[in-house]
C-alpha positions as protocol buffer text, in pm:
chain_id: "A"
residue {
  index: 1
  type: MET
  ca { x: 1946 y: 716 z: -86 }
}
residue {
  index: 2
  type: THR
  ca { x: 1777 y: 501 z: 240 }
}
residue {
  index: 3
  type: PRO
  ca { x: 1568 y: 166 z: 157 }
}
residue {
  index: 4
  type: MET
  ca { x: 1277 y: 264 z: 231 }
}
residue {
  index: 5
  type: ALA
  ca { x: 1023 y: 209 z: 626 }
}
residue {
  index: 6
  type: ASP
  ca { x: 1199 y: -96 z: 781 }
}
residue {
  index: 7
  type: GLY
  ca { x: 1398 y: -174 z: 531 }
}
residue {
  index: 8
  type: VAL
  ca { x: 1594 y: 150 z: 663 }
}
residue {
  index: 9
  type: GLU
  ca { x: 1994 y: -3 z: 631 }
}
residue {
  index: 10
  type: VAL
  ca { x: 2145 y: 25 z: 944 }
}
residue {
  index: 11
  type: GLN
  ca { x: 2410 y: 296 z: 1032 }
}
residue {
  index: 12
  type: HIS
  ca { x: 2609 y: 331 z: 1346 }
}
residue {
  index: 13
  type: ARG
  ca { x: 2618 y: 665 z: 1389 }
}
residue {
  index: 14
  type: VAL
  ca { x: 2257 y: 887 z: 1344 }
}
residue {
  index: 15
  type: PRO
  ca { x: 2361 y: 1159 z: 1072 }
}
residue {
  index: 16
  type: PRO
  ca { x: 2215 y: 1518 z: 1246 }
}
residue {
  index: 17
  type: TYR
  ca { x: 1935 y: 1511 z: 947 }
}
residue {
  index: 18
  type: VAL
  ca { x: 1721 y: 1329 z: 840 }
}
residue {
  index: 19
  type: LEU
  ca { x: 1470 y: 1399 z: 536 }
}
residue {
  index: 20
  type: VAL
  ca { x: 1158 y: 1144 z: 499 }
}
residue {
  index: 21
  type: SER
  ca { x: 1070 y: 1198 z: 145 }
}
residue {
  index: 22
  type: GLY
  ca { x: 703 y: 1028 z: -48 }
}
residue {
  index: 23
  type: PRO
  ca { x: 366 y: 1054 z: 19 }
}
residue {
  index: 24
  type: GLU
  ca { x: 310 y: 715 z: 132 }
}
residue {
  index: 25
  type: SER
  ca { x: 196 y: 792 z: 550 }
}
residue {
  index: 26
  type: LEU
  ca { x: 253 y: 477 z: 704 }
}
residue {
  index: 27
  type: LEU
  ca { x: 591 y: 422 z: 543 }
}
residue {
  index: 28
  type: ALA
  ca { x: 662 y: 754 z: 690 }
}
residue {
  index: 29
  type: GLU
  ca { x: 614 y: 680 z: 1010 }
}
residue {
  index: 30
  type: ARG
  ca { x: 781 y: 383 z: 1058 }
}
residue {
  index: 31
  type: ALA
  ca { x: 1111 y: 586 z: 917 }
}
residue {
  index: 32
  type: VAL
  ca { x: 1051 y: 914 z: 1165 }
}
residue {
  index: 33
  type: ASP
  ca { x: 1010 y: 570 z: 1434 }
}
residue {
  index: 34
  type: HIS
  ca { x: 1352 y: 332 z: 1266 }
}
residue {
  index: 35
  type: THR
  ca { x: 1504 y: 704 z: 1367 }
}
residue {
  index: 36
  type: VAL
  ca { x: 1459 y: 711 z: 1696 }
}
residue {
  index: 37
  type: ASP
  ca { x: 1432 y: 411 z: 1803 }
}
residue {
  index: 38
  type: GLU
  ca { x: 1807 y: 448 z: 1647 }
}
residue {
  index: 39
  type: LEU
  ca { x: 1863 y: 737 z: 1830 }
}
residue {
  index: 40
  type: ARG
  ca { x: 1769 y: 593 z: 2171 }
}
residue {
  index: 41
  type: VAL
  ca { x: 2012 y: 307 z: 2100 }
}
residue {
  index: 42
  type: THR
  ca { x: 2260 y: 524 z: 2286 }
}
residue {
  index: 43
  type: HIS
  ca { x: 2079 y: 771 z: 2425 }
}
residue {
  index: 44
  type: PRO
  ca { x: 1749 y: 613 z: 2653 }
}
residue {
  index: 45
  type: ASP
  ca { x: 1663 y: 930 z: 2746 }
}
residue {
  index: 46
  type: LEU
  ca { x: 1607 y: 1117 z: 2457 }
}
residue {
  index: 47
  type: GLU
  ca { x: 1372 y: 1422 z: 2454 }
}
residue {
  index: 48
  type: VAL
  ca { x: 1091 y: 1408 z: 2133 }
}
residue {
  index: 49
  type: ILE
  ca { x: 907 y: 1758 z: 2008 }
}
residue {
  index: 50
  type: ARG
  ca { x: 702 y: 1704 z: 1710 }
}
residue {
  index: 51
  type: LEU
  ca { x: 581 y: 2047 z: 1545 }
}
residue {
  index: 52
  type: HIS
  ca { x: 352 y: 2062 z: 1312 }
}
residue {
  index: 53
  type: ALA
  ca { x: 309 y: 2275 z: 988 }
}
residue {
  index: 54
  type: ALA
  ca { x: -60 y: 2305 z: 998 }
}
residue {
  index: 55
  type: ALA
  ca { x: -36 y: 2460 z: 1395 }
}
residue {
  index: 56
  type: TYR
  ca { x: 366 y: 2541 z: 1360 }
}
residue {
  index: 57
  type: GLN
  ca { x: 359 y: 2905 z: 1526 }
}
residue {
  index: 58
  type: ALA
  ca { x: 715 y: 3116 z: 1396 }
}
residue {
  index: 59
  type: GLY
  ca { x: 976 y: 3094 z: 1657 }
}
residue {
  index: 60
  type: GLU
  ca { x: 879 y: 2763 z: 1787 }
}
residue {
  index: 61
  type: LEU
  ca { x: 1116 y: 2591 z: 1539 }
}
residue {
  index: 62
  type: VAL
  ca { x: 1464 y: 2773 z: 1727 }
}
residue {
  index: 63
  type: LEU
  ca { x: 1339 y: 2767 z: 2083 }
}
residue {
  index: 64
  type: HIS
  ca { x: 1336 y: 2364 z: 2104 }
}
residue {
  index: 65
  type: ALA
  ca { x: 1650 y: 2427 z: 1909 }
}
residue {
  index: 66
  type: SER
  ca { x: 1778 y: 2612 z: 2205 }
}
residue {
  index: 67
  type: PRO
  ca { x: 2058 y: 2413 z: 2343 }
}
residue {
  index: 68
  type: SER
  ca { x: 1902 y: 2269 z: 2684 }
}
residue {
  index: 69
  type: LEU
  ca { x: 1992 y: 2445 z: 3044 }
}
residue {
  index: 70
  type: PHE
  ca { x: 2058 y: 2083 z: 3161 }
}
residue {
  index: 71
  type: GLY
  ca { x: 2181 y: 1932 z: 2795 }
}
residue {
  index: 72
  type: GLY
  ca { x: 2063 y: 1582 z: 2690 }
}
residue {
  index: 73
  type: ALA
  ca { x: 1920 y: 1466 z: 2330 }
}
residue {
  index: 74
  type: LYS
  ca { x: 1722 y: 1620 z: 2158 }
}
residue {
  index: 75
  type: CYS
  ca { x: 1555 y: 1456 z: 1821 }
}
residue {
  index: 76
  type: ILE
  ca { x: 1277 y: 1698 z: 1634 }
}
residue {
  index: 77
  type: VAL
  ca { x: 1002 y: 1587 z: 1399 }
}
residue {
  index: 78
  type: VAL
  ca { x: 894 y: 1862 z: 1194 }
}
residue {
  index: 79
  type: HIS
  ca { x: 576 y: 1652 z: 968 }
}
residue {
  index: 80
  type: ASP
  ca { x: 447 y: 1792 z: 678 }
}
residue {
  index: 81
  type: LEU
  ca { x: 718 y: 2026 z: 520 }
}
residue {
  index: 82
  type: ASP
  ca { x: 486 y: 2010 z: 208 }
}
residue {
  index: 83
  type: GLU
  ca { x: 283 y: 2212 z: 346 }
}
residue {
  index: 84
  type: ALA
  ca { x: 501 y: 2431 z: 572 }
}
residue {
  index: 85
  type: PRO
  ca { x: 443 y: 2810 z: 616 }
}
residue {
  index: 86
  type: ASP
  ca { x: 723 y: 3084 z: 496 }
}
residue {
  index: 87
  type: ASP
  ca { x: 762 y: 3064 z: 858 }
}
residue {
  index: 88
  type: LEU
  ca { x: 842 y: 2782 z: 923 }
}
residue {
  index: 89
  type: GLN
  ca { x: 1095 y: 2720 z: 602 }
}
residue {
  index: 90
  type: THR
  ca { x: 1269 y: 3015 z: 727 }
}
residue {
  index: 91
  type: ASP
  ca { x: 1338 y: 2845 z: 1079 }
}
residue {
  index: 92
  type: LEU
  ca { x: 1391 y: 2567 z: 862 }
}
residue {
  index: 93
  type: LEU
  ca { x: 1681 y: 2723 z: 593 }
}
residue {
  index: 94
  type: SER
  ca { x: 1824 y: 2940 z: 1001 }
}
residue {
  index: 95
  type: LEU
  ca { x: 1829 y: 2661 z: 1118 }
}
residue {
  index: 96
  type: LEU
  ca { x: 1966 y: 2469 z: 881 }
}
residue {
  index: 97
  type: GLY
  ca { x: 2224 y: 2733 z: 858 }
}
residue {
  index: 98
  type: ALA
  ca { x: 2387 y: 2649 z: 1196 }
}
residue {
  index: 99
  type: ASP
  ca { x: 2634 y: 2435 z: 1271 }
}
residue {
  index: 100
  type: PRO
  ca { x: 2415 y: 2174 z: 1491 }
}
residue {
  index: 101
  type: GLU
  ca { x: 2407 y: 2126 z: 1841 }
}
residue {
  index: 102
  type: PRO
  ca { x: 2552 y: 1862 z: 1959 }
}
residue {
  index: 103
  type: ASP
  ca { x: 2333 y: 1534 z: 2028 }
}
residue {
  index: 104
  type: HIS
  ca { x: 2083 y: 1749 z: 1819 }
}
residue {
  index: 105
  type: HIS
  ca { x: 1909 y: 1617 z: 1572 }
}
residue {
  index: 106
  type: LEU
  ca { x: 1630 y: 1708 z: 1269 }
}
residue {
  index: 107
  type: VAL
  ca { x: 1456 y: 1466 z: 1097 }
}
residue {
  index: 108
  type: VAL
  ca { x: 1224 y: 1678 z: 854 }
}
residue {
  index: 109
  type: VAL
  ca { x: 947 y: 1432 z: 642 }
}
residue {
  index: 110
  type: HIS
  ca { x: 815 y: 1553 z: 356 }
}
residue {
  index: 111
  type: LYS
  ca { x: 511 y: 1343 z: 101 }
}
residue {
  index: 112
  type: SER
  ca { x: 576 y: 1511 z: -271 }
}
residue {
  index: 113
  type: GLY
  ca { x: 575 y: 1835 z: -416 }
}
residue {
  index: 114
  type: SER
  ca { x: 757 y: 2183 z: -423 }
}
residue {
  index: 115
  type: ARG
  ca { x: 628 y: 2383 z: -185 }
}
residue {
  index: 116
  type: GLY
  ca { x: 960 y: 2334 z: 90 }
}
residue {
  index: 117
  type: LYS
  ca { x: 1235 y: 2337 z: -217 }
}
residue {
  index: 118
  type: LYS
  ca { x: 1445 y: 2518 z: -77 }
}
residue {
  index: 119
  type: VAL
  ca { x: 1488 y: 2316 z: 285 }
}
residue {
  index: 120
  type: LEU
  ca { x: 1508 y: 1997 z: 108 }
}
residue {
  index: 121
  type: ASP
  ca { x: 1792 y: 2119 z: -103 }
}
residue {
  index: 122
  type: THR
  ca { x: 1980 y: 2283 z: 156 }
}
residue {
  index: 123
  type: LEU
  ca { x: 1903 y: 1941 z: 341 }
}
residue {
  index: 124
  type: ARG
  ca { x: 2011 y: 1733 z: 142 }
}
residue {
  index: 125
  type: GLY
  ca { x: 2406 y: 1972 z: 76 }
}
residue {
  index: 126
  type: ALA
  ca { x: 2386 y: 1894 z: 410 }
}
residue {
  index: 127
  type: GLY
  ca { x: 2443 y: 1606 z: 438 }
}
residue {
  index: 128
  type: ALA
  ca { x: 2152 y: 1436 z: 603 }
}
residue {
  index: 129
  type: ARG
  ca { x: 2003 y: 1113 z: 573 }
}
residue {
  index: 130
  type: VAL
  ca { x: 1742 y: 1061 z: 269 }
}
residue {
  index: 131
  type: VAL
  ca { x: 1452 y: 786 z: 376 }
}
residue {
  index: 132
  type: ASP
  ca { x: 1218 y: 711 z: 66 }
}
residue {
  index: 133
  type: ALA
  ca { x: 851 y: 638 z: 195 }
}
residue {
  index: 134
  type: PRO
  ca { x: 680 y: 606 z: -232 }
}
residue {
  index: 135
  type: ALA
  ca { x: 337 y: 588 z: -242 }
}
residue {
  index: 136
  type: VAL
  ca { x: 218 y: 181 z: -228 }
}
residue {
  index: 137
  type: LYS
  ca { x: -92 y: 126 z: -520 }
}
residue {
  index: 138
  type: THR
  ca { x: -45 y: -108 z: -764 }
}
residue {
  index: 139
  type: ASP
  ca { x: -118 y: -453 z: -634 }
}
residue {
  index: 140
  type: ARG
  ca { x: 257 y: -509 z: -724 }
}
residue {
  index: 141
  type: ASP
  ca { x: 331 y: -333 z: -477 }
}
residue {
  index: 142
  type: LYS
  ca { x: 136 y: -431 z: -212 }
}
residue {
  index: 143
  type: THR
  ca { x: 199 y: -794 z: -305 }
}
residue {
  index: 144
  type: GLU
  ca { x: 582 y: -667 z: -297 }
}
residue {
  index: 145
  type: PHE
  ca { x: 488 y: -539 z: 32 }
}
residue {
  index: 146
  type: ALA
  ca { x: 310 y: -736 z: 182 }
}
residue {
  index: 147
  type: ALA
  ca { x: 640 y: -1025 z: 104 }
}
residue {
  index: 148
  type: HIS
  ca { x: 809 y: -796 z: 319 }
}
residue {
  index: 149
  type: GLU
  ca { x: 615 y: -726 z: 569 }
}
residue {
  index: 150
  type: PHE
  ca { x: 588 y: -1181 z: 623 }
}
residue {
  index: 151
  type: ARG
  ca { x: 1038 y: -1183 z: 548 }
}
residue {
  index: 152
  type: ARG
  ca { x: 1107 y: -898 z: 865 }
}
residue {
  index: 153
  type: ALA
  ca { x: 921 y: -1167 z: 1106 }
}
residue {
  index: 154
  type: ARG
  ca { x: 1131 y: -1420 z: 994 }
}
residue {
  index: 155
  type: ARG
  ca { x: 794 y: -1619 z: 866 }
}
residue {
  index: 156
  type: LYS
  ca { x: 758 y: -1809 z: 608 }
}
residue {
  index: 157
  type: ALA
  ca { x: 416 y: -1756 z: 342 }
}
residue {
  index: 158
  type: THR
  ca { x: 360 y: -1857 z: 3 }
}
residue {
  index: 159
  type: GLY
  ca { x: 307 y: -1698 z: -289 }
}
residue {
  index: 160
  type: GLU
  ca { x: -62 y: -1803 z: -302 }
}
residue {
  index: 161
  type: ALA
  ca { x: -75 y: -1676 z: -7 }
}
residue {
  index: 162
  type: VAL
  ca { x: 54 y: -1368 z: 11 }
}
residue {
  index: 163
  type: HIS
  ca { x: -188 y: -1319 z: -324 }
}
residue {
  index: 164
  type: ALA
  ca { x: -481 y: -1477 z: -165 }
}
residue {
  index: 165
  type: LEU
  ca { x: -415 y: -1152 z: 120 }
}
residue {
  index: 166
  type: VAL
  ca { x: -369 y: -865 z: -82 }
}
residue {
  index: 167
  type: GLU
  ca { x: -704 y: -960 z: -281 }
}
residue {
  index: 168
  type: ALA
  ca { x: -878 y: -1003 z: -13 }
}
residue {
  index: 169
  type: VAL
  ca { x: -727 y: -649 z: 257 }
}
residue {
  index: 170
  type: GLY
  ca { x: -541 y: -426 z: 21 }
}
residue {
  index: 171
  type: LYS
  ca { x: -677 y: -180 z: -43 }
}
residue {
  index: 172
  type: ASP
  ca { x: -568 y: 19 z: 179 }
}
residue {
  index: 173
  type: LEU
  ca { x: -224 y: -40 z: 348 }
}
residue {
  index: 174
  type: ARG
  ca { x: -262 y: 1 z: 698 }
}
residue {
  index: 175
  type: GLU
  ca { x: -437 y: -315 z: 663 }
}
residue {
  index: 176
  type: LEU
  ca { x: -288 y: -514 z: 519 }
}
residue {
  index: 177
  type: ALA
  ca { x: -17 y: -431 z: 730 }
}
residue {
  index: 178
  type: ALA
  ca { x: -176 y: -549 z: 1004 }
}
residue {
  index: 179
  type: ALA
  ca { x: -317 y: -799 z: 885 }
}
residue {
  index: 180
  type: CYS
  ca { x: -45 y: -977 z: 768 }
}
residue {
  index: 181
  type: GLN
  ca { x: 89 y: -867 z: 1165 }
}
residue {
  index: 182
  type: GLN
  ca { x: -229 y: -1044 z: 1319 }
}
residue {
  index: 183
  type: LEU
  ca { x: -128 y: -1403 z: 1119 }
}
residue {
  index: 184
  type: VAL
  ca { x: 237 y: -1322 z: 1238 }
}
residue {
  index: 185
  type: ASP
  ca { x: 91 y: -1390 z: 1600 }
}
residue {
  index: 186
  type: ASP
  ca { x: -150 y: -1621 z: 1542 }
}
residue {
  index: 187
  type: THR
  ca { x: -3 y: -1851 z: 1408 }
}
residue {
  index: 188
  type: THR
  ca { x: 302 y: -2105 z: 1379 }
}
residue {
  index: 189
  type: GLY
  ca { x: 437 y: -2281 z: 1084 }
}
residue {
  index: 190
  type: VAL
  ca { x: 431 y: -2220 z: 715 }
}
residue {
  index: 191
  type: ILE
  ca { x: 106 y: -1919 z: 602 }
}
residue {
  index: 192
  type: ASP
  ca { x: -50 y: -2109 z: 289 }
}
residue {
  index: 193
  type: GLU
  ca { x: -361 y: -1975 z: 128 }
}
residue {
  index: 194
  type: ARG
  ca { x: -620 y: -2210 z: 383 }
}
residue {
  index: 195
  type: VAL
  ca { x: -457 y: -2018 z: 674 }
}
residue {
  index: 196
  type: VAL
  ca { x: -564 y: -1623 z: 455 }
}
residue {
  index: 197
  type: LEU
  ca { x: -862 y: -1759 z: 450 }
}
residue {
  index: 198
  type: THR
  ca { x: -964 y: -1851 z: 772 }
}
residue {
  index: 199
  type: TYR
  ca { x: -878 y: -1538 z: 852 }
}
residue {
  index: 200
  type: HIS
  ca { x: -1027 y: -1280 z: 614 }
}
residue {
  index: 201
  type: GLY
  ca { x: -1259 y: -1494 z: 333 }
}
residue {
  index: 202
  type: GLY
  ca { x: -1521 y: -1322 z: 483 }
}
residue {
  index: 203
  type: LYS
  ca { x: -1354 y: -1018 z: 321 }
}
residue {
  index: 204
  type: VAL
  ca { x: -1606 y: -897 z: 23 }
}
residue {
  index: 205
  type: GLU
  ca { x: -1306 y: -835 z: -170 }
}
residue {
  index: 206
  type: ALA
  ca { x: -1167 y: -1184 z: -99 }
}
residue {
  index: 207
  type: THR
  ca { x: -1554 y: -1280 z: -172 }
}
residue {
  index: 208
  type: GLY
  ca { x: -1587 y: -1037 z: -419 }
}
residue {
  index: 209
  type: PHE
  ca { x: -1215 y: -1255 z: -575 }
}
residue {
  index: 210
  type: ARG
  ca { x: -1434 y: -1633 z: -561 }
}
residue {
  index: 211
  type: VAL
  ca { x: -1745 y: -1464 z: -796 }
}
residue {
  index: 212
  type: ALA
  ca { x: -1494 y: -1332 z: -1045 }
}
residue {
  index: 213
  type: ASP
  ca { x: -1238 y: -1633 z: -1059 }
}
residue {
  index: 214
  type: ALA
  ca { x: -1526 y: -1844 z: -1099 }
}
residue {
  index: 215
  type: THR
  ca { x: -1682 y: -1630 z: -1431 }
}
residue {
  index: 216
  type: MET
  ca { x: -1387 y: -1591 z: -1531 }
}
residue {
  index: 217
  type: ALA
  ca { x: -1385 y: -1976 z: -1496 }
}
residue {
  index: 218
  type: GLY
  ca { x: -1659 y: -1997 z: -1708 }
}
residue {
  index: 219
  type: ASP
  ca { x: -1813 y: -2138 z: -1465 }
}
residue {
  index: 220
  type: ALA
  ca { x: -2190 y: -1960 z: -1410 }
}
residue {
  index: 221
  type: GLY
  ca { x: -2317 y: -2234 z: -1200 }
}
residue {
  index: 222
  type: GLU
  ca { x: -2005 y: -2171 z: -911 }
}
residue {
  index: 223
  type: ALA
  ca { x: -2022 y: -1851 z: -1015 }
}
residue {
  index: 224
  type: LEU
  ca { x: -2411 y: -1821 z: -954 }
}
residue {
  index: 225
  type: ARG
  ca { x: -2366 y: -1993 z: -618 }
}
residue {
  index: 226
  type: LEU
  ca { x: -2063 y: -1747 z: -482 }
}
residue {
  index: 227
  type: LEU
  ca { x: -2250 y: -1455 z: -589 }
}
residue {
  index: 228
  type: ARG
  ca { x: -2588 y: -1631 z: -436 }
}
residue {
  index: 229
  type: HIS
  ca { x: -2443 y: -1709 z: -120 }
}
residue {
  index: 230
  type: ALA
  ca { x: -2216 y: -1335 z: -85 }
}
residue {
  index: 231
  type: ILE
  ca { x: -2584 y: -1183 z: -154 }
}
residue {
  index: 232
  type: ALA
  ca { x: -2759 y: -1383 z: 152 }
}
residue {
  index: 233
  type: VAL
  ca { x: -2558 y: -1294 z: 338 }
}
residue {
  index: 234
  type: GLY
  ca { x: -2527 y: -893 z: 360 }
}
residue {
  index: 235
  type: VAL
  ca { x: -2253 y: -854 z: 64 }
}
residue {
  index: 236
  type: ASP
  ca { x: -2346 y: -579 z: -168 }
}
residue {
  index: 237
  type: PRO
  ca { x: -2347 y: -618 z: -549 }
}
residue {
  index: 238
  type: VAL
  ca { x: -2137 y: -315 z: -591 }
}
residue {
  index: 239
  type: PRO
  ca { x: -1790 y: -358 z: -531 }
}
residue {
  index: 240
  type: ILE
  ca { x: -1855 y: -699 z: -629 }
}
residue {
  index: 241
  type: VAL
  ca { x: -1950 y: -550 z: -1039 }
}
residue {
  index: 242
  type: ALA
  ca { x: -1662 y: -367 z: -913 }
}
residue {
  index: 243
  type: VAL
  ca { x: -1370 y: -679 z: -937 }
}
residue {
  index: 244
  type: LEU
  ca { x: -1555 y: -806 z: -1180 }
}
residue {
  index: 245
  type: ALA
  ca { x: -1431 y: -537 z: -1446 }
}
residue {
  index: 246
  type: GLN
  ca { x: -1123 y: -489 z: -1253 }
}
residue {
  index: 247
  type: GLN
  ca { x: -1113 y: -901 z: -1353 }
}
residue {
  index: 248
  type: VAL
  ca { x: -1124 y: -859 z: -1715 }
}
residue {
  index: 249
  type: ARG
  ca { x: -936 y: -474 z: -1677 }
}
residue {
  index: 250
  type: GLN
  ca { x: -641 y: -684 z: -1625 }
}
residue {
  index: 251
  type: LEU
  ca { x: -808 y: -917 z: -1870 }
}
residue {
  index: 252
  type: VAL
  ca { x: -738 y: -678 z: -2148 }
}
residue {
  index: 253
  type: LYS
  ca { x: -462 y: -530 z: -2095 }
}
residue {
  index: 254
  type: VAL
  ca { x: -261 y: -832 z: -2077 }
}
residue {
  index: 255
  type: GLY
  ca { x: -389 y: -980 z: -2422 }
}
residue {
  index: 256
  type: ALA
  ca { x: -280 y: -613 z: -2551 }
}
residue {
  index: 257
  type: ALA
  ca { x: 47 y: -623 z: -2325 }
}
residue {
  index: 258
  type: GLY
  ca { x: 130 y: -923 z: -2635 }
}
residue {
  index: 259
  type: ARG
  ca { x: 338 y: -1167 z: -2605 }
}
residue {
  index: 260
  type: GLY
  ca { x: 787 y: -1110 z: -2313 }
}
residue {
  index: 261
  type: ARG
  ca { x: 808 y: -1160 z: -1954 }
}
residue {
  index: 262
  type: SER
  ca { x: 585 y: -1209 z: -1715 }
}
residue {
  index: 263
  type: ALA
  ca { x: 768 y: -972 z: -1551 }
}
residue {
  index: 264
  type: ASP
  ca { x: 787 y: -661 z: -1831 }
}
residue {
  index: 265
  type: VAL
  ca { x: 471 y: -728 z: -1907 }
}
residue {
  index: 266
  type: ALA
  ca { x: 393 y: -613 z: -1498 }
}
residue {
  index: 267
  type: ARG
  ca { x: 605 y: -280 z: -1528 }
}
residue {
  index: 268
  type: GLU
  ca { x: 422 y: -187 z: -1841 }
}
residue {
  index: 269
  type: VAL
  ca { x: 74 y: -279 z: -1754 }
}
residue {
  index: 270
  type: GLY
  ca { x: 190 y: -207 z: -1368 }
}
residue {
  index: 271
  type: LEU
  ca { x: 31 y: -521 z: -1234 }
}
residue {
  index: 272
  type: ALA
  ca { x: 187 y: -842 z: -1019 }
}
residue {
  index: 273
  type: PRO
  ca { x: 395 y: -1065 z: -1220 }
}
residue {
  index: 274
  type: TRP
  ca { x: 180 y: -1347 z: -1049 }
}
residue {
  index: 275
  type: GLN
  ca { x: -165 y: -1125 z: -1180 }
}
residue {
  index: 276
  type: VAL
  ca { x: 59 y: -1119 z: -1592 }
}
residue {
  index: 277
  type: ASP
  ca { x: 51 y: -1523 z: -1491 }
}
residue {
  index: 278
  type: LYS
  ca { x: -302 y: -1549 z: -1416 }
}
residue {
  index: 279
  type: ALA
  ca { x: -438 y: -1344 z: -1740 }
}
residue {
  index: 280
  type: ARG
  ca { x: -224 y: -1510 z: -1929 }
}
residue {
  index: 281
  type: ARG
  ca { x: -429 y: -1852 z: -1840 }
}
residue {
  index: 282
  type: VAL
  ca { x: -743 y: -1713 z: -1850 }
}
residue {
  index: 283
  type: LEU
  ca { x: -773 y: -1630 z: -2155 }
}
residue {
  index: 284
  type: GLY
  ca { x: -672 y: -1936 z: -2305 }
}
residue {
  index: 285
  type: GLY
  ca { x: -1115 y: -1926 z: -2297 }
}
residue {
  index: 286
  type: TRP
  ca { x: -1131 y: -1562 z: -2388 }
}
residue {
  index: 287
  type: SER
  ca { x: -1172 y: -1417 z: -2749 }
}
residue {
  index: 288
  type: ALA
  ca { x: -1121 y: -1043 z: -2832 }
}
residue {
  index: 289
  type: ASP
  ca { x: -1543 y: -985 z: -2919 }
}
residue {
  index: 290
  type: ALA
  ca { x: -1593 y: -1153 z: -2634 }
}
residue {
  index: 291
  type: LEU
  ca { x: -1342 y: -967 z: -2381 }
}
residue {
  index: 292
  type: ALA
  ca { x: -1544 y: -679 z: -2584 }
}
residue {
  index: 293
  type: VAL
  ca { x: -1956 y: -841 z: -2445 }
}
residue {
  index: 294
  type: CYS
  ca { x: -1790 y: -888 z: -2089 }
}
residue {
  index: 295
  type: VAL
  ca { x: -1655 y: -510 z: -2070 }
}
residue {
  index: 296
  type: GLN
  ca { x: -2008 y: -406 z: -2198 }
}
residue {
  index: 297
  type: ALA
  ca { x: -2217 y: -667 z: -1948 }
}
residue {
  index: 298
  type: VAL
  ca { x: -2022 y: -490 z: -1668 }
}
residue {
  index: 299
  type: ALA
  ca { x: -2010 y: -175 z: -1831 }
}
residue {
  index: 300
  type: THR
  ca { x: -2473 y: -148 z: -1776 }
}
residue {
  index: 301
  type: ALA
  ca { x: -2390 y: -429 z: -1474 }
}
residue {
  index: 302
  type: ASP
  ca { x: -2185 y: -77 z: -1298 }
}
residue {
  index: 303
  type: PHE
  ca { x: -2491 y: 105 z: -1385 }
}
residue {
  index: 304
  type: ASP
  ca { x: -2749 y: -85 z: -1264 }
}
residue {
  index: 305
  type: VAL
  ca { x: -2601 y: -148 z: -924 }
}
residue {
  index: 306
  type: LYS
  ca { x: -2501 y: 208 z: -857 }
}
residue {
  index: 307
  type: GLY
  ca { x: -2915 y: 250 z: -909 }
}
residue {
  index: 308
  type: GLY
  ca { x: -2956 y: 283 z: -1262 }
}
residue {
  index: 309
  type: GLY
  ca { x: -3168 y: -37 z: -1250 }
}
residue {
  index: 310
  type: ARG
  ca { x: -3495 y: -153 z: -1048 }
}
residue {
  index: 311
  type: ASP
  ca { x: -3295 y: -513 z: -897 }
}
residue {
  index: 312
  type: PRO
  ca { x: -2944 y: -476 z: -777 }
}
residue {
  index: 313
  type: VAL
  ca { x: -2899 y: -821 z: -733 }
}
residue {
  index: 314
  type: TYR
  ca { x: -3029 y: -960 z: -1047 }
}
residue {
  index: 315
  type: ALA
  ca { x: -2845 y: -681 z: -1208 }
}
residue {
  index: 316
  type: VAL
  ca { x: -2519 y: -866 z: -1169 }
}
residue {
  index: 317
  type: GLU
  ca { x: -2657 y: -1205 z: -1158 }
}
residue {
  index: 318
  type: ARG
  ca { x: -2737 y: -1117 z: -1565 }
}
residue {
  index: 319
  type: CYS
  ca { x: -2395 y: -1011 z: -1653 }
}
residue {
  index: 320
  type: VAL
  ca { x: -2218 y: -1282 z: -1448 }
}
residue {
  index: 321
  type: LEU
  ca { x: -2416 y: -1549 z: -1692 }
}
residue {
  index: 322
  type: THR
  ca { x: -2334 y: -1337 z: -1993 }
}
residue {
  index: 323
  type: MET
  ca { x: -2017 y: -1329 z: -1949 }
}
residue {
  index: 324
  type: CYS
  ca { x: -1952 y: -1695 z: -1832 }
}
residue {
  index: 325
  type: GLY
  ca { x: -2201 y: -1726 z: -2156 }
}
residue {
  index: 326
  type: ARG
  ca { x: -1960 y: -1568 z: -2365 }
}
residue {
  index: 327
  type: HIS
  ca { x: -1659 y: -1807 z: -2249 }
}
residue {
  index: 328
  type: ALA
  ca { x: -1479 y: -2075 z: -2461 }
}
residue {
  index: 329
  type: ARG
  ca { x: -1582 y: -2394 z: -2243 }
}
residue {
  index: 330
  type: ASN
  ca { x: -1999 y: -2262 z: -2327 }
}
residue {
  index: 331
  type: LEU
  ca { x: -1916 y: -2197 z: -2655 }
}
residue {
  index: 332
  type: ALA
  ca { x: -1839 y: -2556 z: -2803 }
}
């Protein structure tokens, strides 16, 4: 299979059929755009026709696939095969059963599921180029994605910078891609953690991670200082508690995984290798009993900041103090 999105292999000739398969919409859109760009190298006047499953009318595909009176290259892009009505599937199978017209290309996008399976099998059987658009969900996946974005732009970014960027804007892949592009466009030289924090240090996620890092280090004074500053500039306690919960879960997962290479443990627990390394460094200050207390403290804070308590700010401060109090540096 051809690699995903902007990692698509350069081929001298685009085959008549291209299948973009996978749930990540950003990567799927890039794969379609890349295919169209390839075709326009040899066909500058390429006509691009986009059909969407939800609005499809029977016979529409056949009409567009018919040879034009004046000739010319065409690329028909069929979106959302996984939602395709029977009429669209029937028309696709009919088109695939005939010899392709010269300079006509069909690109089919399928997110996931079994709907349209016969069309998928027929496309593959006809020698379609298959481009994967896999889900990018875990922090490991997002870290690899961001690092690839910088490599693709021929820019050097430190590992710390990539990690900081994922922590700051990693919830949404489009936002992460846009953030990478902004740093590429607006900066020169090596992109390091300082540059990332200059642009994204005010993000809620970044603020929450700094509070969590201080808390997991057992530094109550720094954690409270960061927390109170965040609250003062309008950050809601809910996402801060969410980041605290995430950090505790990571420690528990990595601690339970035992020894082994970081890459192997990362695959097992669904984290990036750098997160495993970071968790292992932090784990030195925590016993199993102390982590159990942290789990309970975070659960209580989560309930309180979401309406179960009278004072959300007090709830998250109490959580931070409770957690810090169980760190080894404060038990000596």
